[in-house]
Coordinates of C-alpha atoms in Angstrom, one line a residue:
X114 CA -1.3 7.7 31.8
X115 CA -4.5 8.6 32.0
X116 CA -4.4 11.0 34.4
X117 CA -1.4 12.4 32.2
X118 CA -3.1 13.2 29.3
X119 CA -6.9 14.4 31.0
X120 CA -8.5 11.5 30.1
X121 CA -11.5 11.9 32.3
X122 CA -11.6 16.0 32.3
X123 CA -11.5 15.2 27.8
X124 CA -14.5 12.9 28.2
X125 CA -12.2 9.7 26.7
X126 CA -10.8 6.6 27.1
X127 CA -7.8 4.3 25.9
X128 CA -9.9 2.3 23.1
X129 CA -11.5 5.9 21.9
X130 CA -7.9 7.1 21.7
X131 CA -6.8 4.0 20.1
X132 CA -9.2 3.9 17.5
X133 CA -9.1 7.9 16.9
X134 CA -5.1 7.3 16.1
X135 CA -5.5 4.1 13.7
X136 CA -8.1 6.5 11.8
X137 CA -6.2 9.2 11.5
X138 CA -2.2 7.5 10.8
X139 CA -4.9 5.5 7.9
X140 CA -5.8 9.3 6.5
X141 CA -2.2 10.8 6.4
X142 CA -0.4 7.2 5.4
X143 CA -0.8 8.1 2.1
X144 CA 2.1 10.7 3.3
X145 CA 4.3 7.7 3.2
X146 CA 4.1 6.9 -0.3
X147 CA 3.5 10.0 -1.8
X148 CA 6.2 11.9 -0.4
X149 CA 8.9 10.0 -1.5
X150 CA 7.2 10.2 -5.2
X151 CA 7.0 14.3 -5.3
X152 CA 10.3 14.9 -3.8
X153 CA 12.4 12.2 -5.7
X154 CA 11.6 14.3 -9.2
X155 CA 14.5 16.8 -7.5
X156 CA 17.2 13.8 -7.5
X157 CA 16.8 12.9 -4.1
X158 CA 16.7 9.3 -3.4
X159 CA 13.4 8.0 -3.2
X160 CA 14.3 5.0 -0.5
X161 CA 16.0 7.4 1.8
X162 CA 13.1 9.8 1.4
X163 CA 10.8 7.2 2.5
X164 CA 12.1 6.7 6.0
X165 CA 12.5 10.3 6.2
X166 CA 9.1 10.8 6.1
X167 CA 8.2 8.1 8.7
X168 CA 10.5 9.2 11.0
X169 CA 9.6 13.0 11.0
X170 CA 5.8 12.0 11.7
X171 CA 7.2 10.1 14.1
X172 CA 9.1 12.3 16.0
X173 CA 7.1 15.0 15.4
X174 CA 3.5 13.5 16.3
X175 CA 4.9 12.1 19.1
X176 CA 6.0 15.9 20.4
X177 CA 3.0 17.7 20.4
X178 CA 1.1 14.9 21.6
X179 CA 3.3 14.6 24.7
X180 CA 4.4 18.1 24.9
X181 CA 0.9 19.7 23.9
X182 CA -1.8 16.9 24.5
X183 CA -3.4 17.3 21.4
X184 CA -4.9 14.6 18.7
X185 CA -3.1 15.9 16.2
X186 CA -0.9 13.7 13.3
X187 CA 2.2 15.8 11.9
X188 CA 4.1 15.0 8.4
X189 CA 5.8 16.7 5.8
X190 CA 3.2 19.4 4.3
X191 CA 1.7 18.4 0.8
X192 CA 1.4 21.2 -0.1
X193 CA 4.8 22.6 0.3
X194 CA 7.1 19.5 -0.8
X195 CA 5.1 20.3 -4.0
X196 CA 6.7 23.8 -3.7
X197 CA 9.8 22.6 -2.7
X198 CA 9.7 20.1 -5.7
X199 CA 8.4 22.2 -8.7
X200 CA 8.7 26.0 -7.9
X201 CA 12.3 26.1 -6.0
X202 CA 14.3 23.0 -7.4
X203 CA 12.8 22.6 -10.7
X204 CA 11.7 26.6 -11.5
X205 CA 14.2 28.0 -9.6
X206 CA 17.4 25.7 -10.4
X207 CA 17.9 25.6 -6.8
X208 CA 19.8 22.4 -6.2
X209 CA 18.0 20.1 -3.6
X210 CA 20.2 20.2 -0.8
X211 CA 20.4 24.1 -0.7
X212 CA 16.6 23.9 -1.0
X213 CA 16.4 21.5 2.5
X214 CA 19.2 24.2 3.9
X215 CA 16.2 27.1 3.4
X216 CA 13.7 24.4 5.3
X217 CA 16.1 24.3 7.9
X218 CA 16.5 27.8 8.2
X219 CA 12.6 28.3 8.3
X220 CA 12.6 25.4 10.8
X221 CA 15.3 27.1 13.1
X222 CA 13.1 31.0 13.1
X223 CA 9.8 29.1 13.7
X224 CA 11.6 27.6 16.8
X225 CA 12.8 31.1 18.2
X226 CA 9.0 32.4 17.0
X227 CA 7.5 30.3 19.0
X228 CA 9.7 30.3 22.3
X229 CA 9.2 34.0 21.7
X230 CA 5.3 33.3 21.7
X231 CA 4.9 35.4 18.8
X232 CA 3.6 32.9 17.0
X233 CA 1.1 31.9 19.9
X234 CA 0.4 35.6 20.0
X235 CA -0.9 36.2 16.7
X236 CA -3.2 33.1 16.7
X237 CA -4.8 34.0 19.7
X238 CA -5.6 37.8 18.5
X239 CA -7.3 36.5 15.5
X240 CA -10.6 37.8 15.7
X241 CA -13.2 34.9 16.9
X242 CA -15.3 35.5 13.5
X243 CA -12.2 35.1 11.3
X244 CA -11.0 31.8 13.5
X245 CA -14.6 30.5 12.4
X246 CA -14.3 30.9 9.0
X247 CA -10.6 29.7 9.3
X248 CA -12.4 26.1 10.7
X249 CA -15.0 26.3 8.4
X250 CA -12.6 27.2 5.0
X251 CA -10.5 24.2 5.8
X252 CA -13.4 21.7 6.0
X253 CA -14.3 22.7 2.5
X254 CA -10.6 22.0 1.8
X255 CA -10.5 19.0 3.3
X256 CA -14.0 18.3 1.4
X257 CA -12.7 19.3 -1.8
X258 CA -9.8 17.2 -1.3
X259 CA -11.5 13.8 -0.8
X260 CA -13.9 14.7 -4.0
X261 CA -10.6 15.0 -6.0
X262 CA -9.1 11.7 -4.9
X263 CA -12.3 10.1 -5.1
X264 CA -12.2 11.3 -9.1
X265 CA -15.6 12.5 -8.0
X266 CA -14.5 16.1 -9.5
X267 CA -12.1 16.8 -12.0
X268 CA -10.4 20.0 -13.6
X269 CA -12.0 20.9 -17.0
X270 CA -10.6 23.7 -19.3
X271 CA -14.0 25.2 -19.8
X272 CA -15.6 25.1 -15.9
X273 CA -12.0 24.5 -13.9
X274 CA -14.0 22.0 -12.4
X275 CA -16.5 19.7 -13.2
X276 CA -17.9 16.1 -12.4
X277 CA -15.5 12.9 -13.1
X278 CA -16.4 9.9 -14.5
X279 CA -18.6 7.9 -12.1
X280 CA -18.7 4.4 -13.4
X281 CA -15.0 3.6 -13.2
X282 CA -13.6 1.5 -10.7
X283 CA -11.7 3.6 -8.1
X284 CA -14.6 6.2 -8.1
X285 CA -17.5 3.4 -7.2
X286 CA -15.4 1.8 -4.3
X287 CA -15.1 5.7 -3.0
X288 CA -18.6 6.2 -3.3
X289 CA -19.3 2.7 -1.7
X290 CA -17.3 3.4 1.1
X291 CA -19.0 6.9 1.3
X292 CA -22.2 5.5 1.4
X293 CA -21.0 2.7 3.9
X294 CA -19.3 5.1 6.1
X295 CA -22.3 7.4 6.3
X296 CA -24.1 4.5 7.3
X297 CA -22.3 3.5 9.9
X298 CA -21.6 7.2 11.6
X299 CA -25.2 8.3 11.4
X300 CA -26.2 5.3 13.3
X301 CA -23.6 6.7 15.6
X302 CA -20.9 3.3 16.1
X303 CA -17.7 5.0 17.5
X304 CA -15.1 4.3 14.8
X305 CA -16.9 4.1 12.1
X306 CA -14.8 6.4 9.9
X307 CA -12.1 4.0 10.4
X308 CA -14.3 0.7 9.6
X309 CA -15.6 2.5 6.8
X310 CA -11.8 2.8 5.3
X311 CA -11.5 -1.1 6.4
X312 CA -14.7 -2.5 4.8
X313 CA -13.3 0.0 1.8
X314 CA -10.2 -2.1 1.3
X315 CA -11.5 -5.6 1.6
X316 CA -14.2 -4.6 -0.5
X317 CA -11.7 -3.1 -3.1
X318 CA -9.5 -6.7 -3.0
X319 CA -12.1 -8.5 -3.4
X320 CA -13.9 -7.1 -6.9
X321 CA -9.7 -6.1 -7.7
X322 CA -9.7 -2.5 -8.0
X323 CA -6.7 -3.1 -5.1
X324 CA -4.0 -5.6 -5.5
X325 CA -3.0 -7.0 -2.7
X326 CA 0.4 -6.7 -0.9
X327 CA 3.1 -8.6 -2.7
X328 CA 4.9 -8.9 0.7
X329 CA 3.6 -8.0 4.2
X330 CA 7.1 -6.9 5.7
X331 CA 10.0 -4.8 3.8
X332 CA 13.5 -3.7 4.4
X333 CA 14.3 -0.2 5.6
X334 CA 15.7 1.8 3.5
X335 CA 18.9 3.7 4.3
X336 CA 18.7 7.7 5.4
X337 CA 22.5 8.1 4.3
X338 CA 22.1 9.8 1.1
X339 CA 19.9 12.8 2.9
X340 CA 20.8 12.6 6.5
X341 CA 22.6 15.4 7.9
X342 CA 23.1 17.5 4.1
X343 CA 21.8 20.6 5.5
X344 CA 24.8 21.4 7.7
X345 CA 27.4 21.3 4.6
X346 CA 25.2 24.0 2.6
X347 CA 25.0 26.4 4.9
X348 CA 27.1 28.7 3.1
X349 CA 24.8 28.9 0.1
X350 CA 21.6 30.4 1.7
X351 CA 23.4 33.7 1.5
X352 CA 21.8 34.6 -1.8
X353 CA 18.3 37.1 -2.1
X354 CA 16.6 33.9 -4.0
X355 CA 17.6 31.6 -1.4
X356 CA 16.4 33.9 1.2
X357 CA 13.1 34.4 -0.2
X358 CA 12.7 30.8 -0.6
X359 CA 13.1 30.6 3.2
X360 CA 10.5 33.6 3.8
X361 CA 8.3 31.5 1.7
X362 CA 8.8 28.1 3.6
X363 CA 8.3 30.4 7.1
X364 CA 5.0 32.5 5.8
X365 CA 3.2 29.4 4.3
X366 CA 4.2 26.5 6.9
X367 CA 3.2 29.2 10.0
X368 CA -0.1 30.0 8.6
X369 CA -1.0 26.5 7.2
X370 CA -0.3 24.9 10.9
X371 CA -2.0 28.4 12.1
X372 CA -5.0 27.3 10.1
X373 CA -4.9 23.6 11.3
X374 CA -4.5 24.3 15.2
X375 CA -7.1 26.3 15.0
X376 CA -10.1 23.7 13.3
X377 CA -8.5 21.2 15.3
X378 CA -9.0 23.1 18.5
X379 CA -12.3 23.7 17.6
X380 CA -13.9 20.7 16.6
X381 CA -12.7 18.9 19.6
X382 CA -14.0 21.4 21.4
X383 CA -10.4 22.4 23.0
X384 CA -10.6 26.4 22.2
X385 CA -11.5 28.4 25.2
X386 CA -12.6 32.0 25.2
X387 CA -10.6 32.0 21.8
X388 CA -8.0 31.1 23.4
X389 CA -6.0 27.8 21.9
X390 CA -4.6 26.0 25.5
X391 CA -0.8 24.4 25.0
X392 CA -0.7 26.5 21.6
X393 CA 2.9 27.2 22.6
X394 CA 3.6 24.2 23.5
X395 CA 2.1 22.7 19.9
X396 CA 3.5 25.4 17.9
X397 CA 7.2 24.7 19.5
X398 CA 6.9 21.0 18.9
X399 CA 5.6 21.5 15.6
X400 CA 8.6 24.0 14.6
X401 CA 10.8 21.1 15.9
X402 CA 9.7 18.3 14.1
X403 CA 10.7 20.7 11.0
X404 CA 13.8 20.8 11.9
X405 CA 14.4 17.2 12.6
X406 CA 12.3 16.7 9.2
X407 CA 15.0 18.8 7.3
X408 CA 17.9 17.0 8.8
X409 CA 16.6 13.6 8.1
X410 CA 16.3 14.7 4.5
X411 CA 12.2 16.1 3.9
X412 CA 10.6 19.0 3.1
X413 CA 8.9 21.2 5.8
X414 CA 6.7 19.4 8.2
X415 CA 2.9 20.4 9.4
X416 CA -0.1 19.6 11.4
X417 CA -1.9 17.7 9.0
X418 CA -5.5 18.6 9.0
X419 CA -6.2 14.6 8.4
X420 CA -6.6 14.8 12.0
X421 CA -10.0 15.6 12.1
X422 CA -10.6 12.6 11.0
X423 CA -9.2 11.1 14.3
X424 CA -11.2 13.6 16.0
X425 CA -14.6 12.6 14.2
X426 CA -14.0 9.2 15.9
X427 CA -13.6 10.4 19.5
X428 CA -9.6 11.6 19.6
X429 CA -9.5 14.4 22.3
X430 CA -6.1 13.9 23.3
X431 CA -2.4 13.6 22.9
X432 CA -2.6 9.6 23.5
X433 CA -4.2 9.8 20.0
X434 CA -1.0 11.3 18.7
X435 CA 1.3 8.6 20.7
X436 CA -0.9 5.9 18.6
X437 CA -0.1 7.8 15.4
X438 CA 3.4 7.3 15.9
X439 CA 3.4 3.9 16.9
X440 CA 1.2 3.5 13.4
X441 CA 3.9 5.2 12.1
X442 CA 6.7 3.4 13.3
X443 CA 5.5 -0.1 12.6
X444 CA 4.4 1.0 9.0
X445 CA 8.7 1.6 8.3
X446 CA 8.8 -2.3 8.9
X447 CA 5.6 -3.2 6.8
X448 CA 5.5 -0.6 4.0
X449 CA 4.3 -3.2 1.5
X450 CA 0.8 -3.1 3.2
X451 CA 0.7 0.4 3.4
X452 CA 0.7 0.1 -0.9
X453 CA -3.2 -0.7 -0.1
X454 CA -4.1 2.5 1.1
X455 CA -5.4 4.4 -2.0
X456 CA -6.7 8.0 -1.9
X457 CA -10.4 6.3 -2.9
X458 CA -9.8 4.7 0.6
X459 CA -9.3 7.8 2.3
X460 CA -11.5 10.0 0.3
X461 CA -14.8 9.7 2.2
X462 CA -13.3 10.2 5.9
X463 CA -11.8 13.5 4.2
X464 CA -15.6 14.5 2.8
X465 CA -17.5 13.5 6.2
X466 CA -14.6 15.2 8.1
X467 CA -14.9 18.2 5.8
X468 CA -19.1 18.2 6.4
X469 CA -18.5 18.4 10.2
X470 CA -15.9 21.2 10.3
X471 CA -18.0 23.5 7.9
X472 CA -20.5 23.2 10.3
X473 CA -17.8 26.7 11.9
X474 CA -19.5 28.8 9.5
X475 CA -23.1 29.0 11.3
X476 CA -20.9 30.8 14.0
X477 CA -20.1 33.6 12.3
X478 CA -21.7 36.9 12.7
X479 CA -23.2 37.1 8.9
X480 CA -25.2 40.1 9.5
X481 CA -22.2 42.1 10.0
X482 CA -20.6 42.4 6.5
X483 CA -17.5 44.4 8.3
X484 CA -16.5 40.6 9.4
X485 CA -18.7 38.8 7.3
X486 CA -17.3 39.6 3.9
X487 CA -13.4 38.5 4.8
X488 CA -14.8 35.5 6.6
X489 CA -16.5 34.5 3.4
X490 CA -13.3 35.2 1.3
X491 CA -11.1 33.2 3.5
X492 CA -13.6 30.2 3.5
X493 CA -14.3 30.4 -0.3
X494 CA -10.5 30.9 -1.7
X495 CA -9.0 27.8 0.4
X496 CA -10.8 25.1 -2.0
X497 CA -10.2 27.3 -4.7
X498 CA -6.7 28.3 -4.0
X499 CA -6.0 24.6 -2.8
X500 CA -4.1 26.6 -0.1
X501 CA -4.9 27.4 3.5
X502 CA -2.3 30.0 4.1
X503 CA -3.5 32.0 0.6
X504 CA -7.4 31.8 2.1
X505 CA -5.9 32.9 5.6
X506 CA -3.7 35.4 3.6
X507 CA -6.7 37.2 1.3
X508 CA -9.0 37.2 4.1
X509 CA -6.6 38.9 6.6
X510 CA -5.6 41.8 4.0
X511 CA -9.6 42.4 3.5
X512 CA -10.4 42.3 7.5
X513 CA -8.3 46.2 7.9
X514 CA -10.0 47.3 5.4
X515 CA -13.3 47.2 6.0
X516 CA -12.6 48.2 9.6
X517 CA -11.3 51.3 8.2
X518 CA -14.2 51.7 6.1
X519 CA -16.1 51.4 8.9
X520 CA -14.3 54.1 10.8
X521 CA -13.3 51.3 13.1
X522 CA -9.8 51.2 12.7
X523 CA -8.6 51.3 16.4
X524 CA -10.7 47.7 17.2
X525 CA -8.1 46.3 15.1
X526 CA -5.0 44.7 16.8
X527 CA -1.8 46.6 15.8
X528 CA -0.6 42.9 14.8
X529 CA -3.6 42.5 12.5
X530 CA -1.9 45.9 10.7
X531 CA 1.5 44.0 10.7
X532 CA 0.3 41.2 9.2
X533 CA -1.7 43.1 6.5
X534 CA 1.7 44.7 5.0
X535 CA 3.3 41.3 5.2
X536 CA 1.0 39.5 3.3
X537 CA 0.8 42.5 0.6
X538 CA 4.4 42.1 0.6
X539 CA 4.2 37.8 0.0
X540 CA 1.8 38.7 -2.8
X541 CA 3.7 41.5 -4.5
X542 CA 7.4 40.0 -4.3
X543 CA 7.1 35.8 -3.9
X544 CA 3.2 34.9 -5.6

């Protein structure tokens, strides 16, 4: 086992791993719950969505970290069952199971994609400035994303954003934990994101701000209202809706899990001469975890950038992933429990987490404003976008352009140009 997954040459060891994995399956559980919540609003059965979701992180995790070796957690994306929910079923009157039928679709040409290694292709001729900022971007999203569950910032009408209300409940544990987690990593005790999240919990029970499991173990619910739908709808993705639906699934789940690999890679210090080792092999189990996803009955699956959280504890390897799914797998059996798990609890892994990865953009080359300027636009319009792929997308239409500017229009990869006119196109037509 251990020779397996490069323990010694990753600097690790079982307990590390262990640990790395209960931190991270704690950061994405909330997956479990929420979900089920989002997607139900289309009619789909909320029980059947449940184990759905479990079972694609399951599977899912459990192939990249055996077929890649990397620490990384994948779920259904949060940010596209939301798109899946409100923009195509809801917006677009798309009934639900024509909807999972487009996320099967997008499932099956990420496969081919990434057998092809095109996919591996154009992540690895991503200029090394632009990977940076890619890291950095998403640790501000991550960031931003604890601050908001934390209630720590809000949306106003007047600023967009603005400070929340401190003095309730849910926003002191957060900032207890925060202050107790920063505690305990600065004085440099492996773990203690995850104790942080533990101490967070008891301490929540005990002043009441969390109830308390009603039961410890629950029944699982059936998959038979979702399982298999896809495969009686194929006939109806025939339609130039439809199919832009499923160019939209494809263009935001590649670059999101683009986006992802690469801060992961990074921070664990995985990326050599900006080259991503395995990214085939991660990209092809990540494709195929969609498409198990969209036969059990959920929306696209991802890498889920929750991982870093892992990775801040010591997870180098894919033995961190197998402990995911074993999380994952024992939480179909005790979901009760899982109720506990509050996005107050998870909110300060996600800001320390978020800290460490911006730490990317001190690597960038800010004296040269060719690169400098699209690096800063990707970083700045992932928070602000509360999208990875639209930072990715805005930075990578700005980097031809001030290479042309600068008469420097052969450095750029011909794929860079590709993907330019594509992600005009996304804008123009699907945005």
């Amino acid at each position: 086992m251990k020779n397996y997954f490069q323990f010694s040459e990753r600097g690790t060891s079982f307990k590390q791993e262990s640990a790395a994995g209960i931190t991270t399956f704690l950061s994405m559980a909330y997956i479990l719950v929420v979900n089920p919540v989002i997607l139900s609003q289309t009619g789909m059965d909320k029980g059947a969505l449940f184990t759905a979701t479990a079972l694609s992180a399951i599977i899912g995790t459990l192939l990249i970290g055996l077929m890649a070796n990397y620490p990384i957690g994948i779920a259904p994306s949060m940010g596209i069952n939301a798109f899946f929910t409100f923009t195509v079923c809801i917006g677009m009157n798309i009934p639900w199971e024509t909807a999972l039928t487009g996320v099967f679709i997008a499932g099956v040409l990420f496969m081919i994609l990434s057998l092809l290694k095109i996919r591996e292709k154009i992540i690895n001729i991503i200029p090394q400035d632009l990977k940076h900022a890619i890291g950095g971007g998403i640790g501000f999203f991550v960031a931003f994303m604890g601050l908001k569950n934390a209630g720590i910032v809000t949306s106003n009408e007047a600023t967009y954003v603005s400070i929340g209300n401190l003095s309730t409940a849910p926003t002191l544990l957060a900032i207890t934990g925060f202050i107790i987690t920063i505690i305990l990593f600065n004085r440099g005790i492996k773990g203690g994101i995850f104790y942080g999240m533990v101490l967070s919990t008891i301490i929540g029970m005990v002043f009441g701000v969390i109830k308390p499991p009603q039961a410890i173990i629950g029944k699982i619910p059936s998959l038979e209202p979702t399982f298999g739908v896809v495969f009686n709808h194929l006939d109806d993705i025939f339609s130039p809706k439809v199919l832009a639906v499923i160019f939209t699934f494809l263009f935001v789940a590649f670059f999101d899990t683009a986006g992802a690999l690469i801060a992961i890679a990074s921070q664990a210090g995985l990326m050599k001469n900006n080259q991503i080792p395995n990214a085939g092999k991660a990209l092809l189990a990540d494709s195929m975890s969609t498409i198990v996803g969209s036969v059990l009955g959920t929306s696209t699956t991802a890498s889920f950038v929750e991982s870093t959280a892992g990775i801040a504890v010591g997870g180098r390897t894919g033995f961190t992933s197998i402990v995911i799914s074993a999380c994952f797998t024992v939480s179909l059996f005790f979901s009760p429990v899982l109720s506990i798990i509050t996005p107050e609890i998870t909110a300060p892994a996600l800001i320390i987490v978020g800290a460490l990865m911006a730490t990317e953009i001190g690597k960038i080359n800010w004296s040269n404003l060719t690169v400098a300027i699209p690096s800063f636009i990707i970083v700045i319009m992932m928070p602000l976008s509360f999208s990875v792929a639209t930072g990715i997308a805005l930075g990578f239409i700005l980097y031809p352009i001030s290479m042309i500017a600068m008469k420097k229009a052969r450095e750029v990869h011909p794929i860079m140009y590709v993907l330019f006119v594509i992600f005009i196109g996304y804008f123009v037509y699907v945005i």
